[in-house]
């Protein structure tokens, strides 16, 4: 719950509701960008951003290298697998496959 | 036990450890007692055990594991309320997976589900809101749990529900707050802490400012810390450095994620939906002033506590379970009578054994169990000799 997981914003789903698809380790799901958009960084500018996702909300923008390192560590800890499983088991996911 | 080679940068880890060793003799207090540093967050506790950080540190540093695991500090009465809500025929009760196995006085949510209650694990509160939209004839309740890290997500979900005019969605709000809890720990006469490893993702939301009182009023150093083993080691070095140099400041080791002001949209959403409770009951720690939030009157229609009646009883923990003493740092997990015997991660009696972030589960999974059990036996032998 408190660790979060890094992912990359790949597609805007609903600009008004600030919803986007974020890809984490090959799994895509809908995530709210409400906590990271601002006048200086509107939702359209978020595509390609690496973000730290907590319970379906992007909470912080992070750099790509950092994101990859963190993901690697979470995999090692077994935390990433748990998080991905829970992302996928939730009733409404937008899964495009486990590449 | 893990070794320094497992760190991402073993050389840096060795340098940090050497620096810590070098600074310690400059600290007068270490001649009489170990320095006690508290990591507040359960995520940190998990990393500390997973990488055996305690074993790497000199004996003059003791890590005290704080109460920052929301599942672990949930009182039994609250779990009973969840079960009562879940057992209502019109209700779909949604929760994060972590809370499913926490024992209530009669059953956990997992047992309630096995008995026929409609309990569903969700990844996000937004999934619970979707479920409400798809099931207009059912009442969907989301079990809102966690510190400030998860508060923006539930606040924004309620704001979305209000905007979409959803009538059959509510929160059972059990969010807890970090700062009043740290204050209660600092005010406790039995706690003689020398510094704090502050939670990284709580700080990501609230920023640096709320921690200034720890340094200013209580004269304790505090370092906002990330979750990698090297982050924790670096923060311990920063704390030791502050103590050696006689400084008390808020330092931010996790600047790659935490900004000084925190997350503004998240804080705005929290302020809109939630307000402080006068007090909140914690497992093991008792009642702490202002340590929880409830929903503001304007959002009463989304407040499960107002919408449904529930037992709302205070239930004492089972006598043999000593989660409270462990949470307060009065005993180590293995000193609890039921540790690894009646209470294991498979059949937990206390909440600290349920969550992987709980201190007992961490000791059980990553501690040196044979050595711990030998110590435990020895202690029990001594006690029985004392009695006879």
XYZ file of C-alpha atoms in Angstrom:
487
model
C 0.000 0.000 0.000
C 2.752 2.457 0.843
C 5.416 1.430 -1.646
C 3.744 2.289 -4.948
C 5.058 1.175 -8.322
C 6.662 3.082 -11.222
C 5.027 3.113 -14.656
C 4.908 5.146 -17.851
C 1.926 7.177 -19.079
C 1.099 5.817 -22.552
C -2.336 7.176 -23.460
C -4.855 9.762 -22.266
C -8.261 8.126 -21.733
C -10.397 11.036 -20.483
C -8.765 14.460 -20.300
C -11.635 16.028 -18.308
C -11.483 13.327 -15.631
C -7.665 13.254 -15.833
C -7.619 9.529 -16.571
C -4.806 7.874 -18.487
C -3.385 4.472 -19.231
C -0.142 3.708 -17.464
C 2.061 0.788 -18.382
C 3.830 -1.062 -15.586
C 6.084 -3.877 -16.658
C 3.944 -4.694 -19.706
C 0.641 -4.386 -17.866
C -1.559 -1.417 -18.764
C -4.253 -0.057 -16.540
C -6.263 3.059 -16.038
C -4.742 5.494 -13.564
C -5.794 8.952 -12.394
C -3.313 11.749 -13.107
C -5.249 14.248 -10.943
C -2.336 14.599 -8.489
C 0.387 15.329 -11.051
C -1.242 17.675 -13.578
C -0.994 21.439 -13.185
C -1.230 24.558 -15.330
C 2.470 24.247 -16.079
C 2.177 20.549 -16.868
C -1.270 19.890 -18.413
C -2.547 16.384 -19.052
C -1.517 16.356 -22.732
C 2.071 16.876 -21.648
C 1.977 13.762 -19.447
C 2.359 11.214 -22.248
C 5.713 9.506 -21.837
C 6.087 10.656 -18.207
C 7.359 8.122 -15.695
C 5.238 8.221 -12.563
C 4.995 6.534 -9.184
C 1.547 4.922 -8.952
C -0.182 4.377 -5.605
C -3.536 2.545 -5.534
C -4.549 3.747 -8.991
C -3.254 7.332 -8.703
C -0.020 8.736 -10.119
C 1.420 10.577 -7.135
C 4.806 11.787 -8.309
C 6.768 12.251 -11.534
C 10.136 10.520 -11.443
C 12.962 10.241 -13.943
C 13.162 7.223 -16.196
C 16.398 5.829 -14.828
C 15.066 6.118 -11.288
C 11.800 4.451 -12.307
C 13.606 1.480 -13.836
C 15.895 1.047 -10.824
C 12.948 1.168 -8.439
C 10.978 -1.341 -10.488
C 13.964 -3.688 -10.524
C 14.256 -3.458 -6.749
C 10.524 -4.024 -6.250
C 10.789 -7.128 -8.461
C 13.648 -8.379 -6.300
C 11.606 -7.778 -3.151
C 8.642 -9.615 -4.648
C 6.578 -6.455 -4.091
C 6.171 -5.643 -7.805
C 4.654 -9.057 -8.526
C 2.148 -8.566 -5.687
C 1.241 -5.109 -6.952
C 0.853 -6.300 -10.573
C -1.277 -9.223 -9.448
C -3.549 -6.903 -7.516
C -3.727 -4.474 -10.477
C -4.827 -7.355 -12.676
C -7.202 -9.014 -10.254
C -9.168 -5.831 -9.662
C -12.453 -6.085 -11.483
C -11.933 -3.393 -14.119
C -8.541 -3.519 -15.694
C -7.241 -2.690 -19.079
C -4.881 -5.510 -19.663
C -2.982 -5.720 -22.927
C -0.810 -8.671 -22.078
C 2.236 -9.521 -20.048
C 5.085 -8.730 -22.385
C 20.734 -12.701 7.257
C 21.598 -10.703 4.162
C 24.952 -9.267 3.258
C 26.169 -5.950 2.065
C 26.865 -7.469 -1.406
C 23.134 -7.534 -2.096
C 22.935 -3.744 -2.094
C 22.717 -2.059 -5.470
C 26.033 -0.330 -4.803
C 27.948 -2.446 -2.253
C 30.898 -0.030 -2.261
C 28.694 2.901 -1.290
C 27.043 0.763 1.412
C 30.502 -0.087 2.824
C 31.545 3.575 2.761
C 28.367 4.619 4.594
C 28.861 1.913 7.219
C 32.501 2.985 7.707
C 31.412 6.629 8.097
C 28.782 5.616 10.670
C 31.443 3.633 12.606
C 33.776 6.628 12.508
C 31.162 9.102 13.793
C 29.745 6.999 16.630
C 32.648 7.419 19.102
C 32.177 11.208 18.823
C 28.722 10.826 20.360
C 28.980 10.918 24.147
C 25.683 9.078 24.788
C 26.889 5.902 23.023
C 29.321 5.302 25.908
C 26.365 4.511 28.203
C 23.612 3.200 25.945
C 22.803 2.433 22.323
C 21.328 5.228 20.187
C 17.683 4.518 19.397
C 16.464 5.496 15.952
C 12.846 4.873 14.980
C 11.720 4.027 11.487
C 8.056 4.997 11.549
C 6.914 3.350 8.341
C 6.153 -0.347 7.869
C 7.665 -0.203 4.373
C 10.973 0.765 5.953
C 10.652 -2.021 8.542
C 10.204 -4.480 5.683
C 13.333 -3.264 3.848
C 15.370 -3.265 7.080
C 14.567 -6.940 7.680
C 14.735 -8.027 4.072
C 18.297 -6.699 3.799
C 19.402 -7.419 7.358
C 20.307 -3.755 7.905
C 20.218 -4.107 11.706
C 22.913 -6.801 11.601
C 25.136 -4.586 9.459
C 25.010 -1.699 11.916
C 27.266 -1.331 14.946
C 25.763 -2.537 18.242
C 25.569 1.064 19.482
C 22.656 1.724 17.090
C 19.279 0.192 17.855
C 16.431 0.461 15.377
C 12.994 0.823 16.971
C 10.186 -0.269 14.674
C 7.382 2.266 14.674
C 3.621 1.875 14.288
C 3.480 2.910 10.603
C 1.634 -0.113 9.263
C -2.042 0.865 8.885
C -3.247 -2.732 8.849
C -1.277 -3.544 12.005
C -2.685 -0.729 14.125
C -6.305 -1.329 13.162
C -8.226 -2.158 16.348
C -10.261 -5.340 16.457
C -13.503 -3.421 16.929
C -13.001 -1.741 13.553
C -12.533 -5.124 11.849
C -15.798 -6.219 13.504
C -17.478 -3.122 12.032
C -16.167 -4.090 8.588
C -17.548 -7.606 8.986
C -20.931 -6.235 10.142
C -21.086 -3.947 7.095
C -19.981 -6.720 4.734
C -22.649 -9.093 6.061
C -25.500 -6.758 5.116
C -27.235 -8.372 2.133
C -27.345 -5.157 0.070
C -23.642 -4.415 0.530
C -20.624 -5.112 -1.663
C -17.705 -4.489 0.691
C -14.492 -3.524 -1.095
C -11.014 -3.427 0.418
C -7.294 -3.466 -0.312
C -6.011 -7.042 -0.119
C -3.828 -6.309 2.960
C -6.863 -5.975 5.231
C -8.520 -9.283 4.346
C -6.787 -11.458 6.944
C -6.714 -9.116 9.945
C -8.494 -10.982 12.749
C -11.645 -9.455 14.217
C -13.103 -10.675 17.509
C -15.142 -13.322 15.680
C -13.825 -13.398 12.135
C -11.704 -11.679 9.523
C -13.070 -10.276 6.250
C -11.696 -13.371 4.530
C -13.760 -15.611 6.834
C -16.810 -13.393 6.331
C -16.381 -13.844 2.579
C -16.132 -17.628 3.008
C -19.377 -17.447 5.018
C -21.136 -15.783 2.096
C -20.577 -12.021 2.551
C -19.849 -10.151 -0.682
C -16.305 -8.967 0.047
C -14.148 -7.986 -2.914
C -10.500 -7.028 -3.105
C -9.813 -3.983 -5.241
C -6.568 -2.375 -6.303
C -7.871 1.185 -6.209
C -10.809 3.065 -4.640
C -11.663 4.076 -8.229
C -12.383 0.390 -8.925
C -14.857 0.412 -6.029
C -16.564 3.476 -7.521
C -16.828 1.700 -10.907
C -18.342 -1.282 -9.146
C -20.991 1.029 -7.622
C -21.843 2.436 -11.053
C -22.214 -1.074 -12.470
C -24.347 -2.284 -9.546
C -26.899 0.477 -8.953
C -29.063 -1.818 -6.808
C -26.284 -2.604 -4.356
C -24.496 -0.432 -1.789
C -20.759 -0.395 -2.440
C -18.598 0.457 0.569
C -14.856 1.071 0.269
C -12.730 0.393 3.339
C -10.526 3.509 3.340
C -7.287 2.644 5.078
C -3.813 4.098 5.345
C -1.846 7.188 6.259
C -1.623 10.353 4.157
C -0.149 8.309 1.275
C -3.538 6.869 0.342
C -5.735 9.784 1.518
C -5.612 11.721 -1.791
C -6.836 8.618 -3.655
C -9.924 8.153 -1.497
C -10.640 11.901 -1.286
C -10.470 12.241 -5.081
C -12.677 9.163 -5.484
C -15.341 10.735 -3.238
C -15.113 13.995 -5.204
C -15.567 11.985 -8.422
C -18.580 10.156 -6.932
C -20.120 13.518 -6.000
C -19.479 14.914 -9.471
C -20.999 11.840 -11.136
C -23.977 11.858 -8.737
C -23.365 8.279 -7.560
C -25.804 7.477 -4.724
C -24.748 3.960 -3.758
C -21.085 4.518 -2.926
C -19.582 5.267 0.476
C -16.302 5.141 2.408
C -15.759 3.452 5.739
C -13.078 5.955 6.692
C -10.216 4.623 8.821
C -7.433 6.862 7.582
C -4.832 7.755 10.165
C -2.458 10.696 10.417
C 1.305 10.603 10.808
C 2.227 13.821 12.604
C -0.056 13.499 15.702
C 1.173 9.931 16.065
C 4.840 10.933 15.966
C 3.985 13.609 18.539
C 2.336 11.001 20.808
C 5.463 8.833 20.522
C 7.672 11.822 21.405
C 5.453 12.644 24.409
C 5.545 9.083 25.703
C 7.812 8.955 28.781
C 8.932 5.392 28.041
C 10.361 6.333 24.640
C 13.870 7.746 24.579
C 14.415 8.118 20.860
C 17.436 9.862 19.388
C 16.157 10.369 15.854
C 13.569 9.492 13.224
C 13.646 7.898 9.811
C 10.567 9.661 8.405
C 8.186 7.965 5.941
C 8.982 8.714 2.286
C 5.581 8.448 0.670
C 3.656 10.166 3.460
C 6.132 13.031 2.949
C 5.544 12.886 -0.803
C 1.972 13.959 0.022
C 2.434 16.261 3.050
C 5.890 17.721 2.240
C 8.665 18.611 4.673
C 7.026 21.333 6.746
C 4.809 19.143 9.009
C 7.951 17.486 10.439
C 9.693 20.678 11.538
C 8.258 20.475 15.066
C 10.230 17.265 15.651
C 13.485 19.187 15.215
C 12.337 22.560 16.546
C 10.260 21.567 19.588
C 11.564 18.146 20.491
C 15.167 18.688 19.376
C 15.341 15.388 17.518
C 16.889 14.965 14.075
C 14.587 13.574 11.395
C 15.372 12.453 7.851
C 12.745 11.844 5.135
C 13.762 8.541 3.595
C 13.230 6.392 0.487
C 12.580 2.660 0.503
C 15.729 1.159 -0.970
C 18.234 -0.370 1.442
C 20.813 2.247 0.431
C 18.280 5.019 1.136
C 17.837 3.733 4.677
C 21.559 3.321 5.265
C 22.182 6.838 3.974
C 19.501 8.254 6.274
C 20.955 6.477 9.284
C 24.313 8.076 8.401
C 22.636 11.504 8.069
C 20.975 11.058 11.482
C 24.236 9.968 13.144
C 26.008 12.917 11.495
C 23.399 15.349 12.861
C 23.717 13.862 16.356
C 27.548 13.934 16.234
C 27.507 17.576 15.097
C 24.851 18.553 17.641
C 22.301 19.541 14.964
C 18.528 18.831 14.853
C 17.066 19.397 11.410
C 14.589 18.004 8.920
C 16.657 16.594 6.076
C 15.265 15.137 2.879
C 17.174 12.104 1.647
C 14.320 11.202 -0.768
C 14.366 14.425 -2.811
C 13.938 12.422 -6.032
C 10.280 11.932 -5.025
C 9.564 14.301 -2.104
C 9.318 18.064 -2.657
C 9.322 20.620 0.165
C 5.645 21.490 -0.389
C 4.334 17.968 -0.947
C 1.601 17.161 -3.447
C -0.633 20.229 -3.785
C -3.608 18.680 -5.663
C -3.584 15.753 -3.229
C -3.520 18.036 -0.172
C -6.345 20.146 -1.597
C -8.522 17.059 -2.097
C -7.778 15.875 1.454
C -8.696 19.296 2.893
C -11.942 19.332 0.939
C -13.219 15.913 2.001
C -11.658 15.093 5.386
C -11.312 16.725 8.777
C -9.443 15.608 11.888
C -11.224 13.411 14.412
C -10.854 14.458 18.050
C -9.162 11.139 18.678
C -8.726 7.744 17.093
C -8.240 4.358 18.723
C -5.100 2.403 17.765
C -4.409 -1.244 18.377
C -1.877 -1.455 21.183
C -1.334 2.289 21.496
C -4.802 3.242 22.729
C -6.437 6.530 21.894
C -4.300 9.251 20.267
C -5.620 12.814 19.861
C -6.250 13.946 16.256
C -4.678 10.781 14.884
C -7.443 9.987 12.421
C -9.675 11.762 9.929
C -13.402 11.564 9.250
C -15.474 12.843 6.360
C -16.752 16.398 6.429
C -20.480 16.997 6.834
C -20.731 18.137 3.189
C -19.876 14.582 2.123
C -22.046 12.801 4.718
C -23.921 10.938 1.981
C -20.655 9.146 1.146
C -19.853 8.327 4.762
C -20.605 4.694 5.659
C -20.466 5.576 9.370
C -23.454 7.918 8.868
C -25.230 5.777 6.303
C -25.234 2.475 8.188
C -25.398 1.468 11.814
C -22.547 -0.677 13.061
C -21.488 -2.195 16.379
C -18.724 0.394 16.966
C -17.426 -1.470 20.008
C -14.001 -1.329 21.558
C -12.709 -4.885 21.741
C -9.622 -5.747 23.755
C -6.930 -7.789 22.003
C -6.660 -11.454 23.083
C -4.687 -11.628 26.342
C -1.924 -13.839 24.966
C -1.332 -11.486 22.020
C 1.198 -8.744 22.784
C 1.001 -6.629 19.621
C 0.550 -3.535 21.782
C 3.830 -4.005 23.654
C 5.650 -4.712 20.396
C 4.156 -1.593 18.782
C 5.330 0.491 21.713
C 8.795 -1.051 21.456
C 8.487 -2.421 25.013
C 9.265 -5.964 23.832
C 10.813 -7.441 20.694
C 8.426 -9.519 18.544
C 10.057 -12.814 19.516
C 9.547 -12.032 23.193
C 5.773 -12.335 22.726
C 4.486 -15.603 24.199
C 2.645 -16.693 21.057
C 5.310 -15.612 18.500
C 5.951 -18.420 16.006
C 3.895 -20.854 18.096
C 0.186 -19.964 18.141
C 0.794 -16.902 15.954
C 2.397 -17.306 12.508
C 1.864 -15.560 9.144
C -0.360 -18.499 8.110
C -2.511 -18.352 11.252
C -2.033 -14.851 12.668
C -3.469 -13.974 16.076
C -2.257 -10.407 16.024
C -2.175 -7.849 13.253
C 1.624 -7.511 13.338
C 1.860 -11.038 11.955
C -0.696 -10.408 9.180
C 0.923 -7.735 7.071
C 4.323 -8.159 5.458
C 5.016 -4.681 6.831
C 4.304 -5.787 10.403
C 7.320 -6.147 12.687
C 6.379 -9.708 13.743
C 5.961 -10.981 10.168
C 9.270 -9.304 9.283
C 11.065 -11.064 12.162
C 9.363 -14.331 11.264
C 10.166 -14.171 7.540
C 13.589 -12.582 7.534
C 14.952 -12.775 11.073
C 17.242 -15.584 12.134
C 14.437 -17.823 13.346
C 16.484 -20.676 14.922
C 18.546 -18.150 16.874
C 15.409 -16.243 17.895
C 13.693 -19.447 19.055
C 16.762 -20.430 21.123
C 16.656 -17.036 22.852
C 12.932 -17.402 23.423
C 13.332 -20.849 24.997
C 16.120 -19.612 27.222
C 14.020 -16.716 28.408
C 11.007 -18.945 29.109
C 13.251 -21.285 31.085
C 14.544 -18.393 33.180
C 10.999 -17.209 33.828
C 9.743 -20.638 34.904
C 12.749 -20.967 37.242
C 11.847 -17.591 38.747
C 8.268 -18.751 39.355
C 9.234 -22.099 40.926
